[in-house]
mmCIF file of C-alpha atoms in Angstrom:
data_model
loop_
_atom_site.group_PDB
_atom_site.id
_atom_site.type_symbol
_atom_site.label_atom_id
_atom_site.label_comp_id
_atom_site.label_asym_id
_atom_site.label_seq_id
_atom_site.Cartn_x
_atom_site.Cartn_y
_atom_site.Cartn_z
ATOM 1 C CA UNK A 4 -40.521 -37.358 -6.730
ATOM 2 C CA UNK A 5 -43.438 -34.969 -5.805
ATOM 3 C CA UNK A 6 -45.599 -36.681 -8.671
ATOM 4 C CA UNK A 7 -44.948 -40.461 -6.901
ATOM 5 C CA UNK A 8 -47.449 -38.784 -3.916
ATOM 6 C CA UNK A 9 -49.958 -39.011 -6.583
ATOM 7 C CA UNK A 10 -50.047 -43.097 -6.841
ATOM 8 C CA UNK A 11 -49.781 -43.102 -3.109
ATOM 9 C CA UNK A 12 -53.340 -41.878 -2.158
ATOM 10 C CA UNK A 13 -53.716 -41.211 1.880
ATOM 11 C CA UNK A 14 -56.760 -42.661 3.700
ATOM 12 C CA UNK A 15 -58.382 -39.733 5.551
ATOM 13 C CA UNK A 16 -61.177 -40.103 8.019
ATOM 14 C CA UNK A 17 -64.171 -37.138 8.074
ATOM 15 C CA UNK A 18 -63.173 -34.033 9.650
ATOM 16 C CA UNK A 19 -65.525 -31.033 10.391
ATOM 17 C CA UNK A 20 -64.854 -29.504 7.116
ATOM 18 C CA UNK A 21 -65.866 -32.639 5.234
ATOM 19 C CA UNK A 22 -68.855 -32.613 7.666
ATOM 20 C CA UNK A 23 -69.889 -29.237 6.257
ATOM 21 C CA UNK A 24 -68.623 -29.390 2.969
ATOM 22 C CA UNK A 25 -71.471 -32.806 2.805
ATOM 23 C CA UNK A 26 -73.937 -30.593 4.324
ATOM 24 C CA UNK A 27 -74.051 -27.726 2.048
ATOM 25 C CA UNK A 28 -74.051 -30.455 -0.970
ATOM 26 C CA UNK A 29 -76.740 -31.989 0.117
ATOM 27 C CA UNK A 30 -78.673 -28.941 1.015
ATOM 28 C CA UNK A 31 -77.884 -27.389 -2.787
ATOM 29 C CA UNK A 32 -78.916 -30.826 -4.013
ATOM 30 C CA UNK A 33 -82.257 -30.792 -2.526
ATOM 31 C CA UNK A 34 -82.930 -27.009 -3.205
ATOM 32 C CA UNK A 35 -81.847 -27.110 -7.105
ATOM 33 C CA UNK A 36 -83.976 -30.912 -7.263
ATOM 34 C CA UNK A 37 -86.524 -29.090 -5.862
ATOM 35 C CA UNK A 38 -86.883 -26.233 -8.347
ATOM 36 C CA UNK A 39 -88.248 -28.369 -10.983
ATOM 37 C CA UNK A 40 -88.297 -32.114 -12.247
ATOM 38 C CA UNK A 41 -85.493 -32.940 -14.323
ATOM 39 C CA UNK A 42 -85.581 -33.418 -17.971
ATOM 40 C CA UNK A 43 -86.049 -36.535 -19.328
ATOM 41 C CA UNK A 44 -82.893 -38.383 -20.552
ATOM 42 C CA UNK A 45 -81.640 -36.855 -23.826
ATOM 43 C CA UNK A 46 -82.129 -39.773 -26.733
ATOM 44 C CA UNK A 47 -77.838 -39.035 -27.835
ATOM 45 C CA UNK A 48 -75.894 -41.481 -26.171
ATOM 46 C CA UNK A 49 -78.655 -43.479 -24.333
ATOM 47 C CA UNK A 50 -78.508 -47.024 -23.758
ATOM 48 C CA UNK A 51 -79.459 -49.288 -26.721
ATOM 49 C CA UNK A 52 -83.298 -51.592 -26.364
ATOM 50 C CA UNK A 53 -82.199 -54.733 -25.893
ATOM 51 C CA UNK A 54 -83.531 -57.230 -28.335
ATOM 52 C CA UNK A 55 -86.928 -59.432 -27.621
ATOM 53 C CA UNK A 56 -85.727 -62.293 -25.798
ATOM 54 C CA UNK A 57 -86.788 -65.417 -27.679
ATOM 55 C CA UNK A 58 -90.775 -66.740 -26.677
ATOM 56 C CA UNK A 59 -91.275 -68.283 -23.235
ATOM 57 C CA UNK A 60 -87.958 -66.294 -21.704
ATOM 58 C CA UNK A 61 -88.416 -63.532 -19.167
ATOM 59 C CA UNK A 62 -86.925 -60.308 -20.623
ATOM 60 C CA UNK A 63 -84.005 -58.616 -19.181
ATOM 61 C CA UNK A 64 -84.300 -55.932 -16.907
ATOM 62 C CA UNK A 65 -82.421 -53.274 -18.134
ATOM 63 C CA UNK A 66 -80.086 -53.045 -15.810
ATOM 64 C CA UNK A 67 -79.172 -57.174 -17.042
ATOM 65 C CA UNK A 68 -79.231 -55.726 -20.153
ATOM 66 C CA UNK A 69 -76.663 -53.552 -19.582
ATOM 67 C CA UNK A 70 -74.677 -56.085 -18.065
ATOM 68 C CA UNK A 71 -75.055 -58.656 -21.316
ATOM 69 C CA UNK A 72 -73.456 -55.452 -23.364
ATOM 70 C CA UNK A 73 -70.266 -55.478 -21.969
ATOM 71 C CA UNK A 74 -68.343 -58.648 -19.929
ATOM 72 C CA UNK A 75 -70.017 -60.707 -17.845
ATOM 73 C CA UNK A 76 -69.880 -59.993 -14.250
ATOM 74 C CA UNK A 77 -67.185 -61.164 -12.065
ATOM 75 C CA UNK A 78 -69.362 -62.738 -9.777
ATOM 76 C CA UNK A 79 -72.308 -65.794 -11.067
ATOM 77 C CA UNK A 80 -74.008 -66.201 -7.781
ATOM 78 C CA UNK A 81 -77.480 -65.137 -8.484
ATOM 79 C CA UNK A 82 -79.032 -62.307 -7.295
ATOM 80 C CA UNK A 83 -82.521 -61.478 -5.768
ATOM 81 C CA UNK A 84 -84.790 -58.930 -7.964
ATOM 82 C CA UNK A 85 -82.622 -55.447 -7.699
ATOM 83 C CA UNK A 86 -83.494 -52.374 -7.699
ATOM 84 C CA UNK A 87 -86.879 -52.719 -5.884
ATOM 85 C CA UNK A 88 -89.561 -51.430 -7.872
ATOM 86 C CA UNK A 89 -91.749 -48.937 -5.377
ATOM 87 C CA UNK A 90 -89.415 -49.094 -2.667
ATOM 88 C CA UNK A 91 -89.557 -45.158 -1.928
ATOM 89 C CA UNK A 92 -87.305 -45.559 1.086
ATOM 90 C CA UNK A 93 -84.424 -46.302 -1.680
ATOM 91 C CA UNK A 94 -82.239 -44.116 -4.092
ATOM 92 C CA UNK A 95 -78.961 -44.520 -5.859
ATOM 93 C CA UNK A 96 -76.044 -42.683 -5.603
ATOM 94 C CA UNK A 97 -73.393 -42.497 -8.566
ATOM 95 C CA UNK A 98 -69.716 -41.441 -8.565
ATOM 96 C CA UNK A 99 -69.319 -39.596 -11.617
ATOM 97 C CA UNK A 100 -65.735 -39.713 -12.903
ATOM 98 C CA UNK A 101 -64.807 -42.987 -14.563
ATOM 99 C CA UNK A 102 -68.034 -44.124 -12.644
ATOM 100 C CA UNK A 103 -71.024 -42.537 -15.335
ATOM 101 C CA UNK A 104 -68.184 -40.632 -17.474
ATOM 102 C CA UNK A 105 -65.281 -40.938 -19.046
ATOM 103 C CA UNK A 106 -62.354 -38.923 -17.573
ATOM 104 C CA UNK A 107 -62.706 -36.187 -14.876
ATOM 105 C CA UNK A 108 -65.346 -33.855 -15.849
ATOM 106 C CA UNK A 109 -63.128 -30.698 -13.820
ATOM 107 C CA UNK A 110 -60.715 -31.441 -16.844
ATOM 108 C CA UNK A 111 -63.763 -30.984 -19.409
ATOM 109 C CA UNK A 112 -64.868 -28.344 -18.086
ATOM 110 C CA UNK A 113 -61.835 -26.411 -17.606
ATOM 111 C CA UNK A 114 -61.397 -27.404 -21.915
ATOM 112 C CA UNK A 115 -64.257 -25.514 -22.395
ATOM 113 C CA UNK A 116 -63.466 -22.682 -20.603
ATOM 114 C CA UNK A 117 -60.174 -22.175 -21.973
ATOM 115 C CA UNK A 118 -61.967 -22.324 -25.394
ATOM 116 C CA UNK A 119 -64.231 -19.240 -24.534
ATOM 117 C CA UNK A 120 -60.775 -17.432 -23.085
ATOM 118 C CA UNK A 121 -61.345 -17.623 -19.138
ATOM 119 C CA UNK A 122 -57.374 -18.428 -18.922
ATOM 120 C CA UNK A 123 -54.105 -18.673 -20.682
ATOM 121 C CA UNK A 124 -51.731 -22.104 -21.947
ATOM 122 C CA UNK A 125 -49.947 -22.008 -19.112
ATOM 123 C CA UNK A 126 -53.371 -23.204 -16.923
ATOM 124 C CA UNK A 127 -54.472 -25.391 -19.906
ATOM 125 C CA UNK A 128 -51.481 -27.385 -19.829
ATOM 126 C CA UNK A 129 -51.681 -27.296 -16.105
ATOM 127 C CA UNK A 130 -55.199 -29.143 -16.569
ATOM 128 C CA UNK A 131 -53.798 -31.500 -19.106
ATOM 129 C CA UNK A 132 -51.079 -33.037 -16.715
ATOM 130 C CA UNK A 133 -53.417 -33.307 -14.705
ATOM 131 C CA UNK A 134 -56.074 -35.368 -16.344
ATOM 132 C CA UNK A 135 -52.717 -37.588 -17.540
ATOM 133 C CA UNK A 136 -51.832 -38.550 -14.228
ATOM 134 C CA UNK A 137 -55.455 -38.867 -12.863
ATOM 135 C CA UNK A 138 -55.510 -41.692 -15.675
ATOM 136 C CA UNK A 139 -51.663 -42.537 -15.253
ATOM 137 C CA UNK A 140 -52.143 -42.990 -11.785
ATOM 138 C CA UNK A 141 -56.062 -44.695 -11.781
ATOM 139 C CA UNK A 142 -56.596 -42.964 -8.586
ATOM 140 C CA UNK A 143 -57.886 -39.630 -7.096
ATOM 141 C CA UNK A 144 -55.542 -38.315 -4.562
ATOM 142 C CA UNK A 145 -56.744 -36.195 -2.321
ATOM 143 C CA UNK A 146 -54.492 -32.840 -2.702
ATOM 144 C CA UNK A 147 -53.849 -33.639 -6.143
ATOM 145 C CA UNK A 148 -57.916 -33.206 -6.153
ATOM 146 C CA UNK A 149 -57.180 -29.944 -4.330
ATOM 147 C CA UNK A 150 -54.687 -28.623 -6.331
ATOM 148 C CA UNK A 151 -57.343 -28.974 -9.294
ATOM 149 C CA UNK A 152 -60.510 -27.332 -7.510
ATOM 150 C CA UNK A 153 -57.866 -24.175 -6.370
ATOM 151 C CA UNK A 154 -57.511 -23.740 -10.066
ATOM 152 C CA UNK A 155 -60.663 -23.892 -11.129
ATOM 153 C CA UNK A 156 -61.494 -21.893 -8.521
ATOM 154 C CA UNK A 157 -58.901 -19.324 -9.151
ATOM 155 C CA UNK A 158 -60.219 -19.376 -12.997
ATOM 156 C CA UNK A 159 -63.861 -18.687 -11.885
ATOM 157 C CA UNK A 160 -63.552 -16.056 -8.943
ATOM 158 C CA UNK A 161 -65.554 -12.703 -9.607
ATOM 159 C CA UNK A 162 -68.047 -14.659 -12.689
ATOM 160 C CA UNK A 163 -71.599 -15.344 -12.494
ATOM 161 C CA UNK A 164 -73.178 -17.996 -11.347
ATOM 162 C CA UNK A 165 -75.636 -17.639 -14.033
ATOM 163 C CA UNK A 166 -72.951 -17.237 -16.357
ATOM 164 C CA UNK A 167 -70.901 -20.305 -15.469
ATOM 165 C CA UNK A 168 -73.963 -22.389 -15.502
ATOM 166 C CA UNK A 169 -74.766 -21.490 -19.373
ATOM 167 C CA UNK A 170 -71.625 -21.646 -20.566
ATOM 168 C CA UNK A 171 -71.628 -25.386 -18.966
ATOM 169 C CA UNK A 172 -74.774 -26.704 -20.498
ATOM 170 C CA UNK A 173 -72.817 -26.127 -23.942
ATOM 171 C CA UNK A 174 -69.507 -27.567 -22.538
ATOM 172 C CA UNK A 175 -71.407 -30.594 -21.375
ATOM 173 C CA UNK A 176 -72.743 -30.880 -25.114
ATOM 174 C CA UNK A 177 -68.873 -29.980 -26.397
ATOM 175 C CA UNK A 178 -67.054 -32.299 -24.384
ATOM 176 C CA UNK A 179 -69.285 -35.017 -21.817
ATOM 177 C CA UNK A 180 -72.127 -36.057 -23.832
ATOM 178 C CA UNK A 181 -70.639 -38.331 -25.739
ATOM 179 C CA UNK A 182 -68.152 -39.601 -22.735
ATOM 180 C CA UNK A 183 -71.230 -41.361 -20.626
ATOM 181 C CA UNK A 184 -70.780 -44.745 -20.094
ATOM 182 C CA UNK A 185 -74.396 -46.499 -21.860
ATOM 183 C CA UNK A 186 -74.021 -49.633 -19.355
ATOM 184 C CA UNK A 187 -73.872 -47.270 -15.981
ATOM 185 C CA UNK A 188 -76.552 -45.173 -17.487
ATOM 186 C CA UNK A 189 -78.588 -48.464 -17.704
ATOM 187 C CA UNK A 190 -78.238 -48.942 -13.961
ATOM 188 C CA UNK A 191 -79.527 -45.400 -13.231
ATOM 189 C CA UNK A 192 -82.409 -45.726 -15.640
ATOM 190 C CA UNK A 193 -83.252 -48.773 -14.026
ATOM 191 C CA UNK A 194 -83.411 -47.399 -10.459
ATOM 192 C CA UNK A 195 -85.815 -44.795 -12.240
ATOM 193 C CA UNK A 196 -88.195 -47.047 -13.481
ATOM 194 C CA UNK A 197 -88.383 -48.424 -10.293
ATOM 195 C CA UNK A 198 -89.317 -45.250 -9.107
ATOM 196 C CA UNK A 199 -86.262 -44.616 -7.062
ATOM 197 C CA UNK A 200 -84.087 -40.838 -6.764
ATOM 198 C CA UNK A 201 -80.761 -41.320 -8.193
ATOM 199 C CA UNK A 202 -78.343 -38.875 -7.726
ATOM 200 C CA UNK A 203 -74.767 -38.367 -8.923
ATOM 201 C CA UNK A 204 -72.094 -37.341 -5.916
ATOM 202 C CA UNK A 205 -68.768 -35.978 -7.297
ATOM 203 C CA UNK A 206 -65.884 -33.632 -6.622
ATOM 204 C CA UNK A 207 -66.741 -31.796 -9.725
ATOM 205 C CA UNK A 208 -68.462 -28.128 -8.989
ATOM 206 C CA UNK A 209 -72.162 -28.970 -7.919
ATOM 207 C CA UNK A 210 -73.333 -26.441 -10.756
ATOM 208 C CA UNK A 211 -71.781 -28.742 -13.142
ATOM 209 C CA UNK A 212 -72.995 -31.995 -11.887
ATOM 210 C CA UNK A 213 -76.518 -30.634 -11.552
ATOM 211 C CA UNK A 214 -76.128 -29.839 -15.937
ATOM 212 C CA UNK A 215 -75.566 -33.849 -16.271
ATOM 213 C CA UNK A 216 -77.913 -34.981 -13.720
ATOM 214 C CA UNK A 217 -80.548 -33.097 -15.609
ATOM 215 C CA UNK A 218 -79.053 -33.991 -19.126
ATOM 216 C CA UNK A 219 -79.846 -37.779 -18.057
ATOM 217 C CA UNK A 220 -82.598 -37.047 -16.582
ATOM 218 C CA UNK A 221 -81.303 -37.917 -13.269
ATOM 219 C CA UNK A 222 -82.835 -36.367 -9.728
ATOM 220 C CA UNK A 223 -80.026 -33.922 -8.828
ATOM 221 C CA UNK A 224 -76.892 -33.771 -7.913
ATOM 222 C CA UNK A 225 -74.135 -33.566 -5.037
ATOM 223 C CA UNK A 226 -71.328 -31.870 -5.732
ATOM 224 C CA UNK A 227 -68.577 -29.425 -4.528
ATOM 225 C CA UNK A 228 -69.892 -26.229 -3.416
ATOM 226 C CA UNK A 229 -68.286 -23.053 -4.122
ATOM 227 C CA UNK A 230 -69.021 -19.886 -2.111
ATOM 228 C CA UNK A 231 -70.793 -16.728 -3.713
ATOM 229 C CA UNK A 232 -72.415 -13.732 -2.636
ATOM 230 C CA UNK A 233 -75.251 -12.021 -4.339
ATOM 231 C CA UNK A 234 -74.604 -14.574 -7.167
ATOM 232 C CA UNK A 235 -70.359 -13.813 -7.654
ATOM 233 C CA UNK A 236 -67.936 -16.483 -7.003
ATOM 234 C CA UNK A 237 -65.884 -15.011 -4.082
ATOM 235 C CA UNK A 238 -63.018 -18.373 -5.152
ATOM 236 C CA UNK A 239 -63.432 -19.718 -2.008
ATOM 237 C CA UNK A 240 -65.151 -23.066 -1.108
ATOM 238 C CA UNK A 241 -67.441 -24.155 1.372
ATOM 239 C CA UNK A 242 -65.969 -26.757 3.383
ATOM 240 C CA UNK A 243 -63.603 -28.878 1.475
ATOM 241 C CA UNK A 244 -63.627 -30.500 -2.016
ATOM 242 C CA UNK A 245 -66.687 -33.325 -1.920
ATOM 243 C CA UNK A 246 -63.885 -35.821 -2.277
ATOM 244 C CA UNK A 247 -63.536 -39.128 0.111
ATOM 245 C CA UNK A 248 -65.365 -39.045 3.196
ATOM 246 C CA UNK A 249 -67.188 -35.815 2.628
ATOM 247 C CA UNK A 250 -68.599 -37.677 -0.125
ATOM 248 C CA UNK A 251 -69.826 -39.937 2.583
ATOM 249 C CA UNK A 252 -71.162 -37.079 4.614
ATOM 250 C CA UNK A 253 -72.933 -35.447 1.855
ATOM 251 C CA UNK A 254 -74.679 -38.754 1.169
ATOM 252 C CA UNK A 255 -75.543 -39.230 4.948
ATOM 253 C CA UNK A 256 -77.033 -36.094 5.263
ATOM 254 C CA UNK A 257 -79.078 -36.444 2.124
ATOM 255 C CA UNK A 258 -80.691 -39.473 3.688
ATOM 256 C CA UNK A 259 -81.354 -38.071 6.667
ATOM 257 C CA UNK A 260 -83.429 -34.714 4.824
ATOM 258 C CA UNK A 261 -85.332 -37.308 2.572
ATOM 259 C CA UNK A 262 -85.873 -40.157 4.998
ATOM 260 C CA UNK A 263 -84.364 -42.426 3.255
ATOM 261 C CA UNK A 264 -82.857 -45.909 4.487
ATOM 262 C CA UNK A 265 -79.679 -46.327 3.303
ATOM 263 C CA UNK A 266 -79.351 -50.309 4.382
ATOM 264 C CA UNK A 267 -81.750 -50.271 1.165
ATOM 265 C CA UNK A 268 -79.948 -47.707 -0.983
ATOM 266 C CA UNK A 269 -77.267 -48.603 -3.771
ATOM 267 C CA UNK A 270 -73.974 -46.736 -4.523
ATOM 268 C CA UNK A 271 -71.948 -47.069 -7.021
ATOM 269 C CA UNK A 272 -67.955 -46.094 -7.795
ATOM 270 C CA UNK A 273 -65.067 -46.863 -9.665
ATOM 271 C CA UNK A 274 -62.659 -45.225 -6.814
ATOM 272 C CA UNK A 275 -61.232 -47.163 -3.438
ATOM 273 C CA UNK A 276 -61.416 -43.225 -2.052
ATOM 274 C CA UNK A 277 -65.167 -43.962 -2.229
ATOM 275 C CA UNK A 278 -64.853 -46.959 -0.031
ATOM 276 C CA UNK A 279 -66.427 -44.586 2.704
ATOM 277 C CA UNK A 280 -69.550 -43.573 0.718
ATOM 278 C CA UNK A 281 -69.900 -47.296 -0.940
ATOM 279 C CA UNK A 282 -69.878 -48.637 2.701
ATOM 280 C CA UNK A 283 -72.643 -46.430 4.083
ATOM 281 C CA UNK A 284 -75.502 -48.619 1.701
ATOM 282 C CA UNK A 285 -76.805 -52.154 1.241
ATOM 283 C CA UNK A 286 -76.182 -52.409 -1.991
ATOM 284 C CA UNK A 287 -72.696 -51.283 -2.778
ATOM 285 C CA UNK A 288 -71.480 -51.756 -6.609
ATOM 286 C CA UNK A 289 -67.715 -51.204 -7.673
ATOM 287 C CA UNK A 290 -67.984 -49.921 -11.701
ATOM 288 C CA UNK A 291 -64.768 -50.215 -13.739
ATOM 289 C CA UNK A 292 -63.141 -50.325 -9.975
ATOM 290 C CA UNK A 293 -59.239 -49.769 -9.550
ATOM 291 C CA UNK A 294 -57.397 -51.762 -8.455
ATOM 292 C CA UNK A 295 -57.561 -51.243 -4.665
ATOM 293 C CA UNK A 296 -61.707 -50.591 -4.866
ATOM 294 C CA UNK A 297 -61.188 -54.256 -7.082
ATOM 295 C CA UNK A 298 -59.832 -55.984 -4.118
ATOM 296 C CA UNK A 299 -61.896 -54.534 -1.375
ATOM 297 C CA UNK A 300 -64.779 -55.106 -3.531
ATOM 298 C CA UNK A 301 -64.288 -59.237 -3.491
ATOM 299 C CA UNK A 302 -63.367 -59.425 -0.348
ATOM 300 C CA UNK A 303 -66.494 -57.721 1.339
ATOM 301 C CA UNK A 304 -68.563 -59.734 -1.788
ATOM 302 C CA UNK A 305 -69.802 -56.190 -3.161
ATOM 303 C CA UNK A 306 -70.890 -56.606 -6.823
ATOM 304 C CA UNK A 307 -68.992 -55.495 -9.857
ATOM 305 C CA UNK A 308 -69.370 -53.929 -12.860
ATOM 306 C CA UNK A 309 -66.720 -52.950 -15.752
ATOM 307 C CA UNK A 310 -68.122 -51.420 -18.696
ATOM 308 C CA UNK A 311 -64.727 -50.432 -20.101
ATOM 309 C CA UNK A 312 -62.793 -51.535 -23.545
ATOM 310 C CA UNK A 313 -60.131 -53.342 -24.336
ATOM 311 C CA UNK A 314 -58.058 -55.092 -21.536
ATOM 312 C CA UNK A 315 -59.422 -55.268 -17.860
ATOM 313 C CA UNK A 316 -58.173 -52.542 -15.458
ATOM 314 C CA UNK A 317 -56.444 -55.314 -13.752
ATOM 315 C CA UNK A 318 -54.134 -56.461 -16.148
ATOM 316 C CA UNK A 319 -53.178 -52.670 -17.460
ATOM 317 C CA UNK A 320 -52.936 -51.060 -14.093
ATOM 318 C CA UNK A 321 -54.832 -47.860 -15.481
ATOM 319 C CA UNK A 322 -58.470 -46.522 -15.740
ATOM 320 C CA UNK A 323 -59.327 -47.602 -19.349
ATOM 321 C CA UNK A 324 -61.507 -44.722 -19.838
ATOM 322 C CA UNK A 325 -59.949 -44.495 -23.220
ATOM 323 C CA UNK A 326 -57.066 -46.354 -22.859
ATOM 324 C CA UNK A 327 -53.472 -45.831 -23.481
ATOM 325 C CA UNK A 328 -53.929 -43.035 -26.625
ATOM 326 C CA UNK A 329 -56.151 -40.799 -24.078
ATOM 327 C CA UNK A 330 -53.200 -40.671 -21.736
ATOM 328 C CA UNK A 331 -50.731 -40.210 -24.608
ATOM 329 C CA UNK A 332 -52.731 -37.551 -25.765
ATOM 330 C CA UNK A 333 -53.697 -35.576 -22.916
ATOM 331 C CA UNK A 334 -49.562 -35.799 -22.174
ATOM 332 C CA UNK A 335 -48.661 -34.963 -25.771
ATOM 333 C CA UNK A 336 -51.228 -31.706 -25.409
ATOM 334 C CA UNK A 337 -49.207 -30.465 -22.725
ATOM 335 C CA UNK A 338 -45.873 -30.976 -24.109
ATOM 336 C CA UNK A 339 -47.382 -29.315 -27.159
ATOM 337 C CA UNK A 340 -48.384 -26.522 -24.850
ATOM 338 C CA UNK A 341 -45.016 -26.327 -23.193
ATOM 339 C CA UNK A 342 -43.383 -26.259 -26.535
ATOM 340 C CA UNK A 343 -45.495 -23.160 -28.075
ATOM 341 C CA UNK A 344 -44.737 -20.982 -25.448
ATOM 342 C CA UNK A 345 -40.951 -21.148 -25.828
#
């Protein structure tokens, strides 16, 4: 019955560690954005050009284009000229998980560590029931979340920074690269082009975030923020897991540092526990939204998005990420797991 808490996820409301834990995202964010200009998107995986629309038509914009790949919206009304092109006081924020990429991008990364030996079965098949029920479920509970970052965390006390961060530019090649979502990635380019930041904001360690941001040539990155000292993780966070409202926080005080207004700014999710962040901007977008983030999303007339395969979210009651052979699979793993070590 412990499991059922999983696809009940609790509302929470910011507290003071969600308050900090937004802070100190949003102050690595700005610090690692500002130690150089990311690198421009890589060409694997990137959106296709759409075709030349036919003479005397007005091309797409790309972010249209993206659109036109995969089902209409959900929503005809039309819609004024978006994003803005010089509107400096703008940016974009992007949920990562299910929202840019497939899956959780913890679960990836803890794949690739258990590759190079940083753990045992036992913690890999931990991970993989994990990732099952994050797609079982279609929703991020908040100390299921936990329970996730405390391994990792427990996995990674005592390493490098420096190390962690090279091993995860070749996990990110291993694993994520070819897990982006080309219509989302559309959206973000097109925010570039109109010369706007965009910036993902995840649960997933900020060092690993900050690898995909600059893999798609994205500004930077908010993520969780784990403590070190003289460049060793001491397995201890700072604040809380940037899940929910410290999500929300993190992008507040972002805006705030970079003057930015966010009545003007866009966010996008595919998570109802992002309902805080989405809220804070003008332009709030639900991507391949569950089913909760679905409904809110139509009845505050937010715009949606759902780049997915196969049968709508709606009807299956899951995230499609990869449909109903990625959750057999990452369950079958861990029963394989569970079997070898008998």
């Amino acid at each position: 019955m412990a499991a059922l808490g999983w696809l009940t996820p609790r509302r929470r409301s910011a507290t003071a560690r969600s308050v900090l834990a937004g802070e100190a995202s949003a102050e690595a964010a700005r610090k690692t954005a500002q130690a150089g200009a990311p690198h421009a998107p890589e060409a694997a995986g990137a959106p296709e050009t759409a075709p030349a629309p036919p003479s005397g038509e007005a091309p797409e914009t790309e972010a249209a284009a993206a659109t036109a790949q995969t089902e209409a919206p959900e929503t005809e009304a039309a819609e004024p000229e978006f994003p803005v092109h010089g509107d400096d006081l703008a940016a974009a924020f992007f949920d990562l998980d299910n929202t840019v990429m497939q899956g959780a991008a913890i679960f990836h990364f803890g794949r690739g560590l258990y590759k190079r030996e940083f753990f045992r079965r036992r913690e890999l098949a931990r991970f993989a029931w994990q990732q099952a029920w994050f797609r079982l479920a279609g929703v991020e509970d908040p100390e299921h979340m936990q329970d996730a970052r405390d391994s990792a965390l427990s996995i990674v006390k005592g390493h490098k920074v420096s190390e962690l961060m090279a091993i995860g530019e070749e996990i990110y090649d291993e694993y994520m690269a070819e897990r982006i979502w080309p219509g989302t990635r559309a959206l973000a380019q097109a925010h570039l082009d109109a010369g706007q930041k965009v910036w993902l904001v995840t649960a997933a360690p900020v060092e690993t975030a900050t690898i995909i941001a600059r893999r798609l040539g994205l500004t930077g990155a908010l993520g969780t923020v784990a403590e070190s000292v003289d460049g060793v993780y001491t397995g201890r966070l700072v604040g809380e897991p940037l899940h929910g409202p410290a999500k929300a926080e993190a992008v507040r005080a972002l805006a705030a540092a970079e003057d930015l207004d966010l009545e003007r700014c866009a966010a996008y999710s595919d998570s109802h526990n992002d309902i805080p962040m989405l809220s804070l901007v003008g332009h709030p977008y639900a991507i391949n939204p569950d089913t909760k983030l679905r409904k809110h999303a139509r009845a505050n007339d937010w715009r949606l998005r759902d780049y997915r395969t196969g049968r709508k979210a709606v009807k299956v009651g899951v995230p499609a990420a990869a449909g109903v052979g990625a959750i057999a699979g990452g369950t079958a793993a861990a029963i394989a797991l569970h079997r070898r070590r008998k």
